Tab-separated table of N, CA and C in Angstrom:
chain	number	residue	atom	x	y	z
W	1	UNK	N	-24.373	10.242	-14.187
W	1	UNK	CA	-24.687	9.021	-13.474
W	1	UNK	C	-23.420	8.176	-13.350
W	2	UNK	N	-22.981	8.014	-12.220
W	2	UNK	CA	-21.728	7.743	-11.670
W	2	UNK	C	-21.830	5.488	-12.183
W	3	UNK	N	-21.630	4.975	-12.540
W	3	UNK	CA	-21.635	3.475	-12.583
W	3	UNK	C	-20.106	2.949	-12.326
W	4	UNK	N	-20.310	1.802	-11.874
W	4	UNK	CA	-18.887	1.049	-11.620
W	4	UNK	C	-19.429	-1.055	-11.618
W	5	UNK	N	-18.545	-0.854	-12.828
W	5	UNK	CA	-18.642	-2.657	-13.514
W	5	UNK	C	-17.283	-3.310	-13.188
W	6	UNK	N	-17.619	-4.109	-12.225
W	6	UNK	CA	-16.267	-5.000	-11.855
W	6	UNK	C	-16.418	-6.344	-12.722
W	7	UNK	N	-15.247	-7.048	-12.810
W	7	UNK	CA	-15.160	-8.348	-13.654
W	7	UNK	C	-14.171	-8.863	-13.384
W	8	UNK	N	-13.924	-10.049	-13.406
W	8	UNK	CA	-12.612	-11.175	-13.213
W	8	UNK	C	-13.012	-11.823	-12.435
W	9	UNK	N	-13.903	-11.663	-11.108
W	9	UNK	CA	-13.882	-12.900	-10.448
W	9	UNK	C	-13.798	-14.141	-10.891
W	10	UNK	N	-14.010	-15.218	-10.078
W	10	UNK	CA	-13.698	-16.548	-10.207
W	10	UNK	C	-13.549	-17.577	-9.342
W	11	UNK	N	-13.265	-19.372	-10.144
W	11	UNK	CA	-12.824	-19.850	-8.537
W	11	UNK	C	-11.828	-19.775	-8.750
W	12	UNK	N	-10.799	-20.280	-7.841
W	12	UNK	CA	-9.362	-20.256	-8.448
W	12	UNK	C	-8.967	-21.241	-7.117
W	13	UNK	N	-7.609	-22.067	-6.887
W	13	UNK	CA	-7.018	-22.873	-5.575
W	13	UNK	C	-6.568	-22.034	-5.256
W	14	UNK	N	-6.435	-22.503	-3.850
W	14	UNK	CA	-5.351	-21.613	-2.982
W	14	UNK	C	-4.255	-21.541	-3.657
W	15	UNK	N	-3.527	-20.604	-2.955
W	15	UNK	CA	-1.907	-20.001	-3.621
W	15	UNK	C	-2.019	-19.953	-5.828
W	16	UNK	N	-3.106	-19.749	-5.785
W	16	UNK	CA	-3.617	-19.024	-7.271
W	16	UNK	C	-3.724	-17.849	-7.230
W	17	UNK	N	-4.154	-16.833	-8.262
W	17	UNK	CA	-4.100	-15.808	-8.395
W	17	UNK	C	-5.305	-15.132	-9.338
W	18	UNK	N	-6.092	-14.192	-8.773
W	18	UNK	CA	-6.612	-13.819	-10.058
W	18	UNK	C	-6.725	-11.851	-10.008
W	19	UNK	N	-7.332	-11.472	-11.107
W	19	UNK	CA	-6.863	-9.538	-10.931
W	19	UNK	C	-8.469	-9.555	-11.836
W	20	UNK	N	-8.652	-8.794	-10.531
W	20	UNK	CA	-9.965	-8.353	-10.794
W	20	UNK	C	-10.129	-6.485	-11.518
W	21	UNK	N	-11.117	-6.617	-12.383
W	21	UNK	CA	-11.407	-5.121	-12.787
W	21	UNK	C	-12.113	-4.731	-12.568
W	22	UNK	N	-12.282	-2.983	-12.481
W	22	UNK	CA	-13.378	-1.734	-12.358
W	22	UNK	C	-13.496	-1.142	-13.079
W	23	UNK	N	-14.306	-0.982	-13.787
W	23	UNK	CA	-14.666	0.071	-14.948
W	23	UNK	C	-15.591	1.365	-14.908
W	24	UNK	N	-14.944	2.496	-14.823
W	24	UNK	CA	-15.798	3.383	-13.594
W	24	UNK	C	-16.276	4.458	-15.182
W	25	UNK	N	-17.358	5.215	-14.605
W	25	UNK	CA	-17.918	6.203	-15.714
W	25	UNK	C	-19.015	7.062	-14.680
W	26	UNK	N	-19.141	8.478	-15.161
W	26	UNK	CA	-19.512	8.996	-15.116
W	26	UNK	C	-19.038	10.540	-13.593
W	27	UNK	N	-17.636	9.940	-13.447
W	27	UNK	CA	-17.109	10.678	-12.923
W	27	UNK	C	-15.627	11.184	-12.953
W	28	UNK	N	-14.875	12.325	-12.230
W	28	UNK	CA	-13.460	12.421	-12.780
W	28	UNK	C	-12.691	11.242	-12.388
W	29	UNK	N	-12.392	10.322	-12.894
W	29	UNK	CA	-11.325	9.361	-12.364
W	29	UNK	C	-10.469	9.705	-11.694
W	30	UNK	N	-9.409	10.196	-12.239
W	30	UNK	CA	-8.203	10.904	-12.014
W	30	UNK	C	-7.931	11.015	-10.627
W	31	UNK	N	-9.187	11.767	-10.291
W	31	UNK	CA	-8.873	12.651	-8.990
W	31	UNK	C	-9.744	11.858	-7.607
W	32	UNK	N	-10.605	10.888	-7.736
W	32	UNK	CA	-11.521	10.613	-7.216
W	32	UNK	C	-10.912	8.930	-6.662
W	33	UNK	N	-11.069	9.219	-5.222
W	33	UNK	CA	-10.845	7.812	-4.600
W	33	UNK	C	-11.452	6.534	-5.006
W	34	UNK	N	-10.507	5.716	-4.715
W	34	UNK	CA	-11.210	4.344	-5.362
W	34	UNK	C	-11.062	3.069	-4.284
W	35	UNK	N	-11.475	2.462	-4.184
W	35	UNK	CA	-11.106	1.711	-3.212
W	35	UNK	C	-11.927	0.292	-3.876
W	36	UNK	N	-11.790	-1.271	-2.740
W	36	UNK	CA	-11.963	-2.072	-3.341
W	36	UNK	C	-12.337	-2.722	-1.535
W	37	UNK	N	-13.362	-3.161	-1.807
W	37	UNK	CA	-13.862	-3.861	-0.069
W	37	UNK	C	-13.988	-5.742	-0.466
W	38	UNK	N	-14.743	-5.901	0.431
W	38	UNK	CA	-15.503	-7.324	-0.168
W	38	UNK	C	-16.095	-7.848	1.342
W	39	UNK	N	-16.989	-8.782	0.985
W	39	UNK	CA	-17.705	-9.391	1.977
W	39	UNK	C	-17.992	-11.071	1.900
W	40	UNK	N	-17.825	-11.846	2.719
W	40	UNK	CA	-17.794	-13.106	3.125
W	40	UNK	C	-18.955	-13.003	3.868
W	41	UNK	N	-20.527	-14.501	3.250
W	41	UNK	CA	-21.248	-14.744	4.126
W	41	UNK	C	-21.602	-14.704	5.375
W	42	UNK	N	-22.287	-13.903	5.888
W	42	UNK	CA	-22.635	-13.989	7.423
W	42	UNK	C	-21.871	-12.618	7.838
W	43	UNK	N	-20.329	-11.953	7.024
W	43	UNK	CA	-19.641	-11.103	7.701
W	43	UNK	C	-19.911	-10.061	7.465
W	44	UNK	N	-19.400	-8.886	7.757
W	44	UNK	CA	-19.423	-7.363	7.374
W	44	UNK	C	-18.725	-7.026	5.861
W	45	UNK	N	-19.054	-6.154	5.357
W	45	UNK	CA	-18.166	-5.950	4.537
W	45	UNK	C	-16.673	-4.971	4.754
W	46	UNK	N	-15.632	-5.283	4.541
W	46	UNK	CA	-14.251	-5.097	5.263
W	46	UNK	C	-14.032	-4.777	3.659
W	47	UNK	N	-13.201	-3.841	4.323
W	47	UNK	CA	-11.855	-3.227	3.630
W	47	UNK	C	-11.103	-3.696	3.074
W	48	UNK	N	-10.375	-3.442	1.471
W	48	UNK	CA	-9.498	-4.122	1.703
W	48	UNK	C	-8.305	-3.554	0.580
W	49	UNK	N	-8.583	-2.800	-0.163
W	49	UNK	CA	-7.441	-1.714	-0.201
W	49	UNK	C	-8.222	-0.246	-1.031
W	50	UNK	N	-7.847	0.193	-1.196
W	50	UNK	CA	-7.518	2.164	-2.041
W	50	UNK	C	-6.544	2.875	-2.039
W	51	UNK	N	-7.070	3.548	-3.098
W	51	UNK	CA	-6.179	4.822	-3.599
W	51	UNK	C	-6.886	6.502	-3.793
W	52	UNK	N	-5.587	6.749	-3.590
W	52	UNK	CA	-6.397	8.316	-3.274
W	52	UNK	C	-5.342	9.104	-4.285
W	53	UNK	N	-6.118	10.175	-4.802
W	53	UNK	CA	-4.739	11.036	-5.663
W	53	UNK	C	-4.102	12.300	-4.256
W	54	UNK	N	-3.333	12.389	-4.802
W	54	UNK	CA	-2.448	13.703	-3.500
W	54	UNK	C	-1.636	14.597	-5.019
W	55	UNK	N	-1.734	15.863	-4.636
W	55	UNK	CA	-0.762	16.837	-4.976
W	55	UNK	C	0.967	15.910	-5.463
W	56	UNK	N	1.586	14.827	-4.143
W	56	UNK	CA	2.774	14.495	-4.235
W	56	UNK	C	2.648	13.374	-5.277
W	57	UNK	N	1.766	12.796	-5.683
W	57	UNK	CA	1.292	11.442	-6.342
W	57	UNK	C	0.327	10.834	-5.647
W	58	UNK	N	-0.139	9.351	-6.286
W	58	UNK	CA	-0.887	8.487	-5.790
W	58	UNK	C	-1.027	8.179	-4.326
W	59	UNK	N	-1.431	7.759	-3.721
W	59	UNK	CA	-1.792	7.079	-2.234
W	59	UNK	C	-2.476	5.575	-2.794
W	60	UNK	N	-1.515	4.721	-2.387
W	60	UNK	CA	-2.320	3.156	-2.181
W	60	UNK	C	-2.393	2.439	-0.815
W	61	UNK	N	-3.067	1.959	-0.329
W	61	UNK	CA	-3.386	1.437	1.081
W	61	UNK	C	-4.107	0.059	1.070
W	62	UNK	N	-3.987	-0.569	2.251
W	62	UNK	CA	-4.440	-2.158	1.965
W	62	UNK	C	-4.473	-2.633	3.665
W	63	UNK	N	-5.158	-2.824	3.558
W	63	UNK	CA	-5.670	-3.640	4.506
W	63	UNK	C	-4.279	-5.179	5.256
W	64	UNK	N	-4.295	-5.114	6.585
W	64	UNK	CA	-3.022	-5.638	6.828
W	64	UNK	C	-3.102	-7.496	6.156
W	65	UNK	N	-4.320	-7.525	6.076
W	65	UNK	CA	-4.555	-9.407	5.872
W	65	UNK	C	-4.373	-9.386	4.696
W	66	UNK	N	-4.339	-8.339	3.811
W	66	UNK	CA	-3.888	-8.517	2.196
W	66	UNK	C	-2.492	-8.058	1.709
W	67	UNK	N	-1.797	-7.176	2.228
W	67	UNK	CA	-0.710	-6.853	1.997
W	67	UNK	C	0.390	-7.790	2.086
W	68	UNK	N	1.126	-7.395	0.705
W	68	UNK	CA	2.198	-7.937	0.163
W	68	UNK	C	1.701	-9.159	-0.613
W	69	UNK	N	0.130	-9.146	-0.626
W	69	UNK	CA	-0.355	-10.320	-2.162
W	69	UNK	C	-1.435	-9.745	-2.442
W	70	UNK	N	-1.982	-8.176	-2.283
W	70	UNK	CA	-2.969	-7.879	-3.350
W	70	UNK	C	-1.966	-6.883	-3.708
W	71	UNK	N	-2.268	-6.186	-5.135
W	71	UNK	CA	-1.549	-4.860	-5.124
W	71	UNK	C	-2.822	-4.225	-6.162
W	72	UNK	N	-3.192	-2.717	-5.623
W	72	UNK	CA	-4.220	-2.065	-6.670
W	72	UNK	C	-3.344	-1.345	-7.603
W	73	UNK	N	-3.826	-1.064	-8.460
W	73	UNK	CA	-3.499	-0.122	-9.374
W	73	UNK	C	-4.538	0.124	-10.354
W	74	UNK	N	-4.391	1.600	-10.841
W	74	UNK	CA	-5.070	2.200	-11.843
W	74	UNK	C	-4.475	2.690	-12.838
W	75	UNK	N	-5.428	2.858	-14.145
W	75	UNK	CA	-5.608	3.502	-15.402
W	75	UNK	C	-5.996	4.549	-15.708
W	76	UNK	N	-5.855	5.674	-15.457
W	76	UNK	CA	-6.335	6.745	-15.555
W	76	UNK	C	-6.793	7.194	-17.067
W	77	UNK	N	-6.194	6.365	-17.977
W	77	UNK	CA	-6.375	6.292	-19.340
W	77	UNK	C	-7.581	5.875	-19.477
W	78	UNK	N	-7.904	4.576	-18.784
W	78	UNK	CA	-9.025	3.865	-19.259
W	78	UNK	C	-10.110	3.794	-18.410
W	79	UNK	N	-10.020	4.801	-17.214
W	79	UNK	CA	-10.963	4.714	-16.252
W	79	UNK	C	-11.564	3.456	-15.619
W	80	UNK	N	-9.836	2.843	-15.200
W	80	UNK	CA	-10.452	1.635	-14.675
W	80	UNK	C	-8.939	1.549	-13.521
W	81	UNK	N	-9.619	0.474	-12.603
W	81	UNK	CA	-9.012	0.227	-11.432
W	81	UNK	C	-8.682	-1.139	-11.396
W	82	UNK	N	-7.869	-1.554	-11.328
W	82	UNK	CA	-7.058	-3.010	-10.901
W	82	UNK	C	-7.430	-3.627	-9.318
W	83	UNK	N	-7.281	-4.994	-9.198
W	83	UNK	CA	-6.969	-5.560	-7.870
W	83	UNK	C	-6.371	-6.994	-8.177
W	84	UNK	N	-5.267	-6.756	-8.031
W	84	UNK	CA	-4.404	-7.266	-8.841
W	84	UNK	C	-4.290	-8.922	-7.167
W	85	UNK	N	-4.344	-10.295	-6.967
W	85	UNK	CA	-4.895	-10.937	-5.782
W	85	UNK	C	-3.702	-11.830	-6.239
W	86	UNK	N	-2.443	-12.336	-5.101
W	86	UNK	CA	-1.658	-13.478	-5.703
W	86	UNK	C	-1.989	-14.054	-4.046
W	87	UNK	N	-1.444	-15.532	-4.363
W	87	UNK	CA	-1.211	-16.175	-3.528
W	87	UNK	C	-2.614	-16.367	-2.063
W	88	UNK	N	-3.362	-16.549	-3.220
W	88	UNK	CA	-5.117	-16.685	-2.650
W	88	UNK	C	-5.187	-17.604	-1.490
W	89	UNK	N	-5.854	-17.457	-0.369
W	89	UNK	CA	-6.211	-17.769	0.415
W	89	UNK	C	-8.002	-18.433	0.724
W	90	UNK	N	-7.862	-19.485	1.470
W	90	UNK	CA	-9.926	-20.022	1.120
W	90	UNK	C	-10.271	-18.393	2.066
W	91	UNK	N	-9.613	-17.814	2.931
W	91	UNK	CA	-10.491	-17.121	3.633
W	91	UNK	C	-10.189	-15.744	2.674
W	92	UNK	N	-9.792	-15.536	2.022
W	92	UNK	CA	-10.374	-14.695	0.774
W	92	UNK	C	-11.423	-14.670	-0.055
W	93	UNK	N	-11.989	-15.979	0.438
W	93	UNK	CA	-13.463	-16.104	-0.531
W	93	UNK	C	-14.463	-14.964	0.306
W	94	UNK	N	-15.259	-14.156	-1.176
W	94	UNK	CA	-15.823	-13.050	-0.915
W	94	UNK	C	-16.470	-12.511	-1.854
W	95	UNK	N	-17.480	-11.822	-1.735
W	95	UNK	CA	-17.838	-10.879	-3.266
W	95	UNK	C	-17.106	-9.446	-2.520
W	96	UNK	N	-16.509	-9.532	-3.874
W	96	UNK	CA	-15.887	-8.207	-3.583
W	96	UNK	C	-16.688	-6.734	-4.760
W	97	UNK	N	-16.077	-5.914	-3.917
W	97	UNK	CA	-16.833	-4.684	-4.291
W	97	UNK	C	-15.976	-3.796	-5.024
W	98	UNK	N	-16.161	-3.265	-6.018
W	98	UNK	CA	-15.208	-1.344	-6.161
W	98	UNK	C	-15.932	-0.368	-5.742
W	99	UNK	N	-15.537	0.160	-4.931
W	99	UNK	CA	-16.072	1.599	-4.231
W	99	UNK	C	-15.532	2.836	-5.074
W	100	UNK	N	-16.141	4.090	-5.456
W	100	UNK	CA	-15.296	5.117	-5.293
W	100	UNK	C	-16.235	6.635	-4.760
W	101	UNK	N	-15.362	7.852	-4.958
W	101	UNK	CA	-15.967	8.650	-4.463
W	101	UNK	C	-15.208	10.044	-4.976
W	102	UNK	N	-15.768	10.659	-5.868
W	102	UNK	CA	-15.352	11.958	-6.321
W	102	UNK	C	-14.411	12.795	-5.454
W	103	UNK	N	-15.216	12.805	-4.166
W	103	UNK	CA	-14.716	13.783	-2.953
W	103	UNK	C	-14.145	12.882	-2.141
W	104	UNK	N	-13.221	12.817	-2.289
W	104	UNK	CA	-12.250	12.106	-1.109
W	104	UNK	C	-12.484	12.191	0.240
W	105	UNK	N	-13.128	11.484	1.093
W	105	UNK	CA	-13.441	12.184	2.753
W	105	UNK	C	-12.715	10.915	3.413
W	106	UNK	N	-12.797	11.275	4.602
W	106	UNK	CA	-12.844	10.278	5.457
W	106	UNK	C	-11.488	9.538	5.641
W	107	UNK	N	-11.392	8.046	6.507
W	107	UNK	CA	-9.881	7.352	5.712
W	107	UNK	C	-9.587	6.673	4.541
W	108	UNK	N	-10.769	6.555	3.684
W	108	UNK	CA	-10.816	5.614	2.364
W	108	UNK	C	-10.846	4.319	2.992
W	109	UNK	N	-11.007	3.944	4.395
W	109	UNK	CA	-10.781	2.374	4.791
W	109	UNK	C	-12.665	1.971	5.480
W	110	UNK	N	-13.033	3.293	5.704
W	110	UNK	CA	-14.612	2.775	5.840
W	110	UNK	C	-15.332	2.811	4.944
W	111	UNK	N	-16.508	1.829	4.665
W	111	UNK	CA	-17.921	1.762	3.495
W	111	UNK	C	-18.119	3.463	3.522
W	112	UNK	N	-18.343	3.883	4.692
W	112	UNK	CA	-18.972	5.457	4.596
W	112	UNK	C	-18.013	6.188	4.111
W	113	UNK	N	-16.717	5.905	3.727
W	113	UNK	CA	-16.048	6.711	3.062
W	113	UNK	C	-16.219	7.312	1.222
W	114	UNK	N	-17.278	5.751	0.696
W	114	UNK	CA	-17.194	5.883	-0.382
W	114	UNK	C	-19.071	6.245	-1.022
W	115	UNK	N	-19.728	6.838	-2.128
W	115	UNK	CA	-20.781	7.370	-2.320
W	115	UNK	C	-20.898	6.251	-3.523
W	116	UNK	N	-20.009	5.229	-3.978
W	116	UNK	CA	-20.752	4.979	-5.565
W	116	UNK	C	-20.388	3.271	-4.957
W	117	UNK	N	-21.043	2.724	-5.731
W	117	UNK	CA	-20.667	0.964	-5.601
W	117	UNK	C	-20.729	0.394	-6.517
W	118	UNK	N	-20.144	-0.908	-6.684
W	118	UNK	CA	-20.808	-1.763	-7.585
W	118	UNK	C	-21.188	-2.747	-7.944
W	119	UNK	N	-21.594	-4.116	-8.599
W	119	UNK	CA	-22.378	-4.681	-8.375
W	119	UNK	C	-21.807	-5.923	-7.600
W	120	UNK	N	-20.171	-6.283	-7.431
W	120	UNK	CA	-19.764	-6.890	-6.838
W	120	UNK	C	-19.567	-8.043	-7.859
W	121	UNK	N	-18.812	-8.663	-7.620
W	121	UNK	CA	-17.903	-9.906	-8.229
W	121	UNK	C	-17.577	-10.925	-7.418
W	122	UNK	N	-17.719	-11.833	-7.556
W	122	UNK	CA	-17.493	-13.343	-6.448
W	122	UNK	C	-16.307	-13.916	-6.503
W	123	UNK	N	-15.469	-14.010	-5.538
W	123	UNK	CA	-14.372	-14.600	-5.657
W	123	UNK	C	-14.327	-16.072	-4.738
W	124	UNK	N	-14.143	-17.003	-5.240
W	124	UNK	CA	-13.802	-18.037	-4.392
W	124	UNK	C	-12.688	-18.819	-4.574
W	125	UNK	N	-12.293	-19.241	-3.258
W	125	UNK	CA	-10.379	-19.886	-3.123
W	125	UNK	C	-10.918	-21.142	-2.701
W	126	UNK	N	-10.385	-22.215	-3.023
W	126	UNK	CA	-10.817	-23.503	-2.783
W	126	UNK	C	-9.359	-24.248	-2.081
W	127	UNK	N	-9.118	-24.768	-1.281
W	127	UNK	CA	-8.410	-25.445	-0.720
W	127	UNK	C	-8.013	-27.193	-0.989
């Protein structure tokens, strides 16, 4: 039984920072995509970065409205996933999600890319 427990949200001001966690079980970490979405009232839920393992190393990817102030990273030790958020924005307010998925398909940037979820974490940026 695949589970995934996120934690850290928060409020925090703009140009704050906070690093949210995933705590994944019941599948191979290691090898198995992970990704991290989130959703804002009224909106879709959007993308907003992953990682994929490759033969050459890691794969990390991010979404263009977050790059160069989220950065993911993982633990393969501890079966957990980072989303590491600087320089917060109000339109970053969101519950955000950890996605992952044993079998890697798809681009890792759509919901249908990923099979496991979790219960989501609230982030809000206050201005």
């Amino acid at each position: 039984q695949v589970q995934l427990v996120e934690s850290g949200g928060g409020l925090v001001q703009a140009g704050g920072s906070l690093r949210l966690s995933c705590a994944a079980s019941g599948l191979t970490f290691s090898t198995s995509a992970m990704g991290w979405f989130r959703q804002a009232p009224g909106k879709e839920r959007e993308f907003v970065a992953g990682s994929r393992w490759s033969w050459s190393g890691g794969i990390t990817y991010y979404a263009d409205s977050v790059k160069g102030r989220f950065t993911l990273s993982r633990d393969n030790a501890k079966n957990t996933v980072y989303l590491e958020m600087n320089s917060l924005k109000p339109e970053d307010t969101a519950v955000y999600y950890c996605a992952a998925d044993p079998n890697p398909r798809g681009t890792g940037r759509a919901t249908s890319s990923y099979a496991y979820w979790g219960q989501g974490t609230q982030v809000t940026v206050s201005s």
